[in-house]
Tab-separated table of C-alpha atoms and ligand atoms in Angstrom:
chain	number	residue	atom	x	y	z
A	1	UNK	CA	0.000	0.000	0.000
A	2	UNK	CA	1.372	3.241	-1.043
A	3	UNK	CA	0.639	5.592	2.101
A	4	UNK	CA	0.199	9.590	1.676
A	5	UNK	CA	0.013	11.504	4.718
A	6	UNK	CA	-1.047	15.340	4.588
A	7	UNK	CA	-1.304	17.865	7.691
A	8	UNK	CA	-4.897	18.358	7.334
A	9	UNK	CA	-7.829	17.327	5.672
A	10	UNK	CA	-8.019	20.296	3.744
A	11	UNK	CA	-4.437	19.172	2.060
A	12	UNK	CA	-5.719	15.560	1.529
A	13	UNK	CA	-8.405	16.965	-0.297
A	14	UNK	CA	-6.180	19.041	-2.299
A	15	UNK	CA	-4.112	16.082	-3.314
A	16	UNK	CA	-6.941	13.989	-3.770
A	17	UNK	CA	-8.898	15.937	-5.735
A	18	UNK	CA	-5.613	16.536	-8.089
A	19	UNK	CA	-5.561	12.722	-8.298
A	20	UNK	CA	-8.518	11.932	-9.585
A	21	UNK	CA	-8.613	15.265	-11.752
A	22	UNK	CA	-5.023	13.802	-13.239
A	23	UNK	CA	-6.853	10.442	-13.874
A	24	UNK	CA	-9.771	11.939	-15.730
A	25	UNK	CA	-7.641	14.284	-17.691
A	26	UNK	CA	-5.053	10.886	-18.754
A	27	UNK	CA	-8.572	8.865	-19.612
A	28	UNK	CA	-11.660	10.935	-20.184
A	29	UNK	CA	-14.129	8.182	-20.243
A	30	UNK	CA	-12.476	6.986	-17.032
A	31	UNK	CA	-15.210	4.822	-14.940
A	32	UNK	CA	-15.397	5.581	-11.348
A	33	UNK	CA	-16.030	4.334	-8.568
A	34	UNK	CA	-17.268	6.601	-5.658
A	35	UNK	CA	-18.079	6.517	-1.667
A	36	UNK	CA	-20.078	8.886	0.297
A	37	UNK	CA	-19.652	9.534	3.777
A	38	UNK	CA	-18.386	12.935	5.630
A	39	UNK	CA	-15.098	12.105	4.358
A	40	UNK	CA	-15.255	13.000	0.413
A	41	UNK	CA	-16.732	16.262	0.720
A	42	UNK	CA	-14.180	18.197	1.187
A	43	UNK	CA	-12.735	16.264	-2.124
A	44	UNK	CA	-15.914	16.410	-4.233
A	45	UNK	CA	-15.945	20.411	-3.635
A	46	UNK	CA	-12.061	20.451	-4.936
A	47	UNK	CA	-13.181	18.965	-8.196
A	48	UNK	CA	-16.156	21.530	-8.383
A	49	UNK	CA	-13.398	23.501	-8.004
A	50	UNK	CA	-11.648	22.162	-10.404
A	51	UNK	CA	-14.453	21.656	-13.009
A	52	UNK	CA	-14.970	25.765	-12.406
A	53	UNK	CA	-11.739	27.178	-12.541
A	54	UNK	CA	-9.436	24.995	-14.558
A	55	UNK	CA	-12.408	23.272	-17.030
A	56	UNK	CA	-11.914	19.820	-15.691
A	57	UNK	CA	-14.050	17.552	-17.513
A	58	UNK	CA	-16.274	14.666	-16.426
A	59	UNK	CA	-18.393	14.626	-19.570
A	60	UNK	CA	-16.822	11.355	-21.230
A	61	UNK	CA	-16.078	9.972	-17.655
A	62	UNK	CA	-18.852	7.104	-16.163
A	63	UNK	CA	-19.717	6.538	-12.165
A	64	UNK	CA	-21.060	3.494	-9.776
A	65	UNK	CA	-21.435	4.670	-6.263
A	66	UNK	CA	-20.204	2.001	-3.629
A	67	UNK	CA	-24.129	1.869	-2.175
A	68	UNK	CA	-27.449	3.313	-1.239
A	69	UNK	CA	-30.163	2.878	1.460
A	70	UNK	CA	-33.017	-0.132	1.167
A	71	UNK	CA	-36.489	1.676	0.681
A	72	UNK	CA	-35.247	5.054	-0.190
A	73	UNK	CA	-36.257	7.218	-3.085
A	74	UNK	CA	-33.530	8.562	-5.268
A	75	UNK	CA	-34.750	11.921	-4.115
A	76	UNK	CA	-34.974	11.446	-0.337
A	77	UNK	CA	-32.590	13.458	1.575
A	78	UNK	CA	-31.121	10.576	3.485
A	79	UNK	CA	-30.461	8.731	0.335
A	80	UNK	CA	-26.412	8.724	-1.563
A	81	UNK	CA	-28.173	9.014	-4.732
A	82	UNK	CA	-29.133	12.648	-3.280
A	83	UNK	CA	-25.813	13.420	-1.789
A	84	UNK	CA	-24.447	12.721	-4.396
A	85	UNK	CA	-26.221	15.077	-6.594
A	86	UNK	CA	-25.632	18.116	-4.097
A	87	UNK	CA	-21.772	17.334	-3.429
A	88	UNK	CA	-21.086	16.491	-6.940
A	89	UNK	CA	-23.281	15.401	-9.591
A	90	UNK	CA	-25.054	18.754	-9.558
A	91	UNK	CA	-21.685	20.793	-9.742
A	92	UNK	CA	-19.635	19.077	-12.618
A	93	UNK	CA	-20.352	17.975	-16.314
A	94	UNK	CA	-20.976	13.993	-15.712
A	95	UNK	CA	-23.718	13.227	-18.221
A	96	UNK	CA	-26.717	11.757	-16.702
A	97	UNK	CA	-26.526	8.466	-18.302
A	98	UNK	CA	-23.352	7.479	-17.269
A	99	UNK	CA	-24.473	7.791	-13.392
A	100	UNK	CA	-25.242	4.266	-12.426
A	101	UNK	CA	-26.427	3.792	-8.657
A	102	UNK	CA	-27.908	1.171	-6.889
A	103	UNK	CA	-31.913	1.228	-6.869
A	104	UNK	CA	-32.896	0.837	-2.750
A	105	UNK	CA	-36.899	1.227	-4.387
A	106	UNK	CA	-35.879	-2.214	-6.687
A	107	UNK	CA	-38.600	-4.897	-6.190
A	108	UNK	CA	-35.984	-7.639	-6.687
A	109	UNK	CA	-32.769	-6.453	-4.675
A	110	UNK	CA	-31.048	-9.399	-5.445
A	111	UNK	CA	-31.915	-9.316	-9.334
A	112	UNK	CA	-30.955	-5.278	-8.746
A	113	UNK	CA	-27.696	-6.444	-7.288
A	114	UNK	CA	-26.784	-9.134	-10.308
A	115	UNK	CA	-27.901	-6.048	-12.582
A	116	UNK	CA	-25.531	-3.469	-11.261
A	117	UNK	CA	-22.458	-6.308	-11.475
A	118	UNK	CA	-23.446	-6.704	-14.965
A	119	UNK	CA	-23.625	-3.136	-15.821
A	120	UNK	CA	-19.960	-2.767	-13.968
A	121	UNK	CA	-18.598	-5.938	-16.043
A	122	UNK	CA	-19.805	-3.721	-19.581
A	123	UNK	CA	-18.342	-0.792	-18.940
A	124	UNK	CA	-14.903	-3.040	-18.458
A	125	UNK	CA	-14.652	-2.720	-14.654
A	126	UNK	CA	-14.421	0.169	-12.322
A	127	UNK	CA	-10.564	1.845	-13.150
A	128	UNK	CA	-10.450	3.960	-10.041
A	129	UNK	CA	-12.148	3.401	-7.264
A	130	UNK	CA	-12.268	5.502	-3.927
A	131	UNK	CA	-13.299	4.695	-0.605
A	132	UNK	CA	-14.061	5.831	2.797
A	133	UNK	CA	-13.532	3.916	5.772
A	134	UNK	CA	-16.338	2.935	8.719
A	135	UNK	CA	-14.199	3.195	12.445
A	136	UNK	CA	-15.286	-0.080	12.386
A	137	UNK	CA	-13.130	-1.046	9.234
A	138	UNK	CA	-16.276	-1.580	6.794
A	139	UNK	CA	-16.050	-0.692	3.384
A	140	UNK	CA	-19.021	0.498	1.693
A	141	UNK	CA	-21.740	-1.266	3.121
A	142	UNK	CA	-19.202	-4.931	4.327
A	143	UNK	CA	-19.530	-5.024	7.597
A	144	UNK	CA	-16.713	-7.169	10.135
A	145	UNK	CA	-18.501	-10.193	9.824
A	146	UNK	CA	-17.201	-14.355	9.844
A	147	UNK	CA	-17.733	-14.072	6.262
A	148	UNK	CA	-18.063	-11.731	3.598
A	149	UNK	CA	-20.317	-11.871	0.045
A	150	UNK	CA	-17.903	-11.038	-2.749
A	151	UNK	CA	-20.539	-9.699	-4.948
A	152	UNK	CA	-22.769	-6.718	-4.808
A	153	UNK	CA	-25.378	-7.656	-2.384
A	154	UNK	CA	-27.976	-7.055	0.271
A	155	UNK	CA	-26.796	-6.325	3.888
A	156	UNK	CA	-28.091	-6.031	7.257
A	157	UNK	CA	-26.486	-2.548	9.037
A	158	UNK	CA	-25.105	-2.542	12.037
A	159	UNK	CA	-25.967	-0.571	14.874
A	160	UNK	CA	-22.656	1.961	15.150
A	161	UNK	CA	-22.741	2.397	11.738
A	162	UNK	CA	-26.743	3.341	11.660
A	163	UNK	CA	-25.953	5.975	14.202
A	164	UNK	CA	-22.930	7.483	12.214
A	165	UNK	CA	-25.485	7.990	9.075
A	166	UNK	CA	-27.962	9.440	11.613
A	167	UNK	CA	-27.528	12.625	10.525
A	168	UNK	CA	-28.951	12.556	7.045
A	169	UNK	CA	-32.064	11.372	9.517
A	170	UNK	CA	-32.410	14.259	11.481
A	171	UNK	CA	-29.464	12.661	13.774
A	172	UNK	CA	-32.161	10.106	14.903
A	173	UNK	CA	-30.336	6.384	14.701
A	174	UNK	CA	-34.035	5.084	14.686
A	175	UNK	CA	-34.574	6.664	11.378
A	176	UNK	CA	-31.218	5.255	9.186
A	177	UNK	CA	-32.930	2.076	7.395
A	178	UNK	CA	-31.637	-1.353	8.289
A	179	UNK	CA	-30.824	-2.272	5.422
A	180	UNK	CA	-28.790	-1.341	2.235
A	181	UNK	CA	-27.661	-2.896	-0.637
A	182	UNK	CA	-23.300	-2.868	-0.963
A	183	UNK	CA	-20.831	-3.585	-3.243
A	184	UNK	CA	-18.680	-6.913	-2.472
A	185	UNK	CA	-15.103	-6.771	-1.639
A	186	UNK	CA	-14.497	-8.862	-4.538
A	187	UNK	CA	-16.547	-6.201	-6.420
A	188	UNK	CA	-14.419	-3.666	-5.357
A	189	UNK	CA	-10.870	-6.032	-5.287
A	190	UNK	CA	-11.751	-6.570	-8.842
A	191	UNK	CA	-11.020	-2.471	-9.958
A	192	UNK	CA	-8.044	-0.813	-11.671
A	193	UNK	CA	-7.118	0.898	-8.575
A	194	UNK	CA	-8.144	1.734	-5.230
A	195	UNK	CA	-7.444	5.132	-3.229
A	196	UNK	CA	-8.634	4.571	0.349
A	197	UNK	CA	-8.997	7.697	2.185
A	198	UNK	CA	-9.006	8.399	5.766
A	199	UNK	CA	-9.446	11.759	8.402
A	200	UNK	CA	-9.522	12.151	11.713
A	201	UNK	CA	-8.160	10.659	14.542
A	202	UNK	CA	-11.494	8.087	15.233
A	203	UNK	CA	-9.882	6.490	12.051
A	204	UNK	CA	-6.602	5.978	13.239
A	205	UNK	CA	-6.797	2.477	14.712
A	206	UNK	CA	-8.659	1.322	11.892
A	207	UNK	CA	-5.938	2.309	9.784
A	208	UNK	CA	-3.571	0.949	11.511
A	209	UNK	CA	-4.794	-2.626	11.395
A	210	UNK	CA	-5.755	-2.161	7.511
A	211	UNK	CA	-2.113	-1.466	7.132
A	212	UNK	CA	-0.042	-3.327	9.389
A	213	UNK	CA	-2.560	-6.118	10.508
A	214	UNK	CA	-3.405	-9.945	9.467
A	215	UNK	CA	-6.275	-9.782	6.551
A	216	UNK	CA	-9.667	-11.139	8.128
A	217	UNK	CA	-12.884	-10.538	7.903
A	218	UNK	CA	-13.433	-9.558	11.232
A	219	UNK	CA	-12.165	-6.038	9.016
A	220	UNK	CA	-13.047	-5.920	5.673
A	221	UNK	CA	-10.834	-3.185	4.617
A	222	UNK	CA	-7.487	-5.619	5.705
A	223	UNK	CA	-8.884	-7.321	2.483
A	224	UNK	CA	-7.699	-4.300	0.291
A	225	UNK	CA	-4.262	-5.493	1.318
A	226	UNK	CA	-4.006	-8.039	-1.072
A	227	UNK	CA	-4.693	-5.577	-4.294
A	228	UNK	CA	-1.673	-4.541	-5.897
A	229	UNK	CA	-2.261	-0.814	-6.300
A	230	UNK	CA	-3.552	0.837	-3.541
A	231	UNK	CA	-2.869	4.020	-2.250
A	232	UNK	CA	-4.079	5.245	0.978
A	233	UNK	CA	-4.370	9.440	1.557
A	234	UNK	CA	-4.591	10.419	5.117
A	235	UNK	CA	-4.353	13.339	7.353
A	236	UNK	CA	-2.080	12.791	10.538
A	237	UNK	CA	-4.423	12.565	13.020
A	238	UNK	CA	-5.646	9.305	11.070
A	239	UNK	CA	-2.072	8.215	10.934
A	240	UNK	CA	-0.869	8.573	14.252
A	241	UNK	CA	-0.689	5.223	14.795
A	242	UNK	CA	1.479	4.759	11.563
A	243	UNK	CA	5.160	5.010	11.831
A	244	UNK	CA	5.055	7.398	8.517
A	245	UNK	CA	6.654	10.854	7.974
B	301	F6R	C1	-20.267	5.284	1.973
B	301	F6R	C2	-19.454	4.144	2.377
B	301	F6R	C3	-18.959	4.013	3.791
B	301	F6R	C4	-18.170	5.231	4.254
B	301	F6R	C5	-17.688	5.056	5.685
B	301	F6R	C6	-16.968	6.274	6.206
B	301	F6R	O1	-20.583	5.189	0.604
B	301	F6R	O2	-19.189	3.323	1.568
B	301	F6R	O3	-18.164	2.857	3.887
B	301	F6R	O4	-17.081	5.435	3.405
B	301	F6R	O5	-18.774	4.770	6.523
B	301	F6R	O6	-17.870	7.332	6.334
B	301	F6R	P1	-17.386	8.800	6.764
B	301	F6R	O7	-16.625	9.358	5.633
B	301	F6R	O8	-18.676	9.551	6.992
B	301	F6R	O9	-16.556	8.624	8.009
């Protein structure tokens, strides 16, 4: 893993950003893979940023979002489909059409999950794909669990991680849904490249054992250990626990 540490979040976004505008720039009809979380933000307003000031274009470039909410509308305020359009969607050039998200309203979510794999697989795989990181070492939706699905799939939430997406709910746990539908590790083992990114110290010990510890599933992001080209951005406070200048 190819570790970048910044002084603050505001630099990892900076760099970041930069990345993934190099990426697009090098392959315009790049394909994507995105997270949501608090953690992007700060990276999805650098490329509006970019986009604005420097005419970075997404307009050739295709997305698939890591995962949504089960029973959520597209347009609900709790859903990613709808953070996604305010932190990004809304701000850049990505054409419509080339936005592919998981459907939480589908009335078959397994025949919705075997649908978005497919739709990955034709586009050629995901080239880039960026994460955020639960303090509980999920990834996406893939909970610590004795075993993990490989494929995009339905999953049970658990309980830590309902209450740090309560805020989309009015910061009522109570209110996250239970369940959401999640890209697989081998979904997301399976693209280009990875860029896991990380802030905050409530990260660092997660970090730390994605790094330096033994791959289980007891933390699905050890897992991204055994892809050759990962690259890991974090602020210090989130490496703290990482012998790294
Ligand atoms: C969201 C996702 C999650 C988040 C993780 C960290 O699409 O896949 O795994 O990346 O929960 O969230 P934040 O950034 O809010 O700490």
């Amino acid at each position: 893993m190819k570790l970048r540490v910044f002084d603050n979040e505001e630099l990892v976004a900076r760099a970041l950003g930069e990345r993934i505008a190099s990426a697009v720039r090098q392959r315009p009809n790049i394909v994507l893979g995105l997270p949501t979380g608090r953690t992007p933000i700060a990276t999805y307003a650098e490329l509006r940023r970019l986009h604005l000031e420097q005419g970075l274009s997404f307009a050739r470039a295709s997305t698939f979002n890591l995962d949504e909410f089960v029973g959520l509308h597209g347009r609900h305020p709790g859903s990613f489909r709808f953070f996604m359009q305010r932190h990004l969607f809304d701000t850049v050039d990505l054409a419509p059409e080339r936005i592919h998200f998981l459907d939480g309203m589908a009335a078959d979510l397994d025949v919705e999950c075997e649908r978005y794999e497919r739709d990955i697989a034709a586009l050629g795989g995901i080239d880039l794909q960026v994460l955020g990181i639960g303090s509980n070492g999920h990834i996406g939706f893939n909970e610590p669990a004795e075993e993990l699905v490989a494929n995009t799939h339905h999953v049970e939430l658990h309980e830590g991680t309902r209450r740090d997406n309560a805020a989309q709910f009015g910061g009522d746990p109570a209110r996250v849904p239970r369940e959401a539908l999640s890209m697989g590790m081998g979904t997301i083992l399976r693209a280009g490249a990875l860029i896991l990114v990380a802030t905050g110290e409530r990260k660092a010990r997660c970090i730390e054992r994605t790094v330096r510890g033994p791959v289980t599933t007891r933390l699905p992001a050890s897992f991204l250990q055994m892809h050759r080209a990962v690259e890991v951005y974090l602020d210090r406070p989130a490496a703290s626990l990482l012998a790294v200048e």
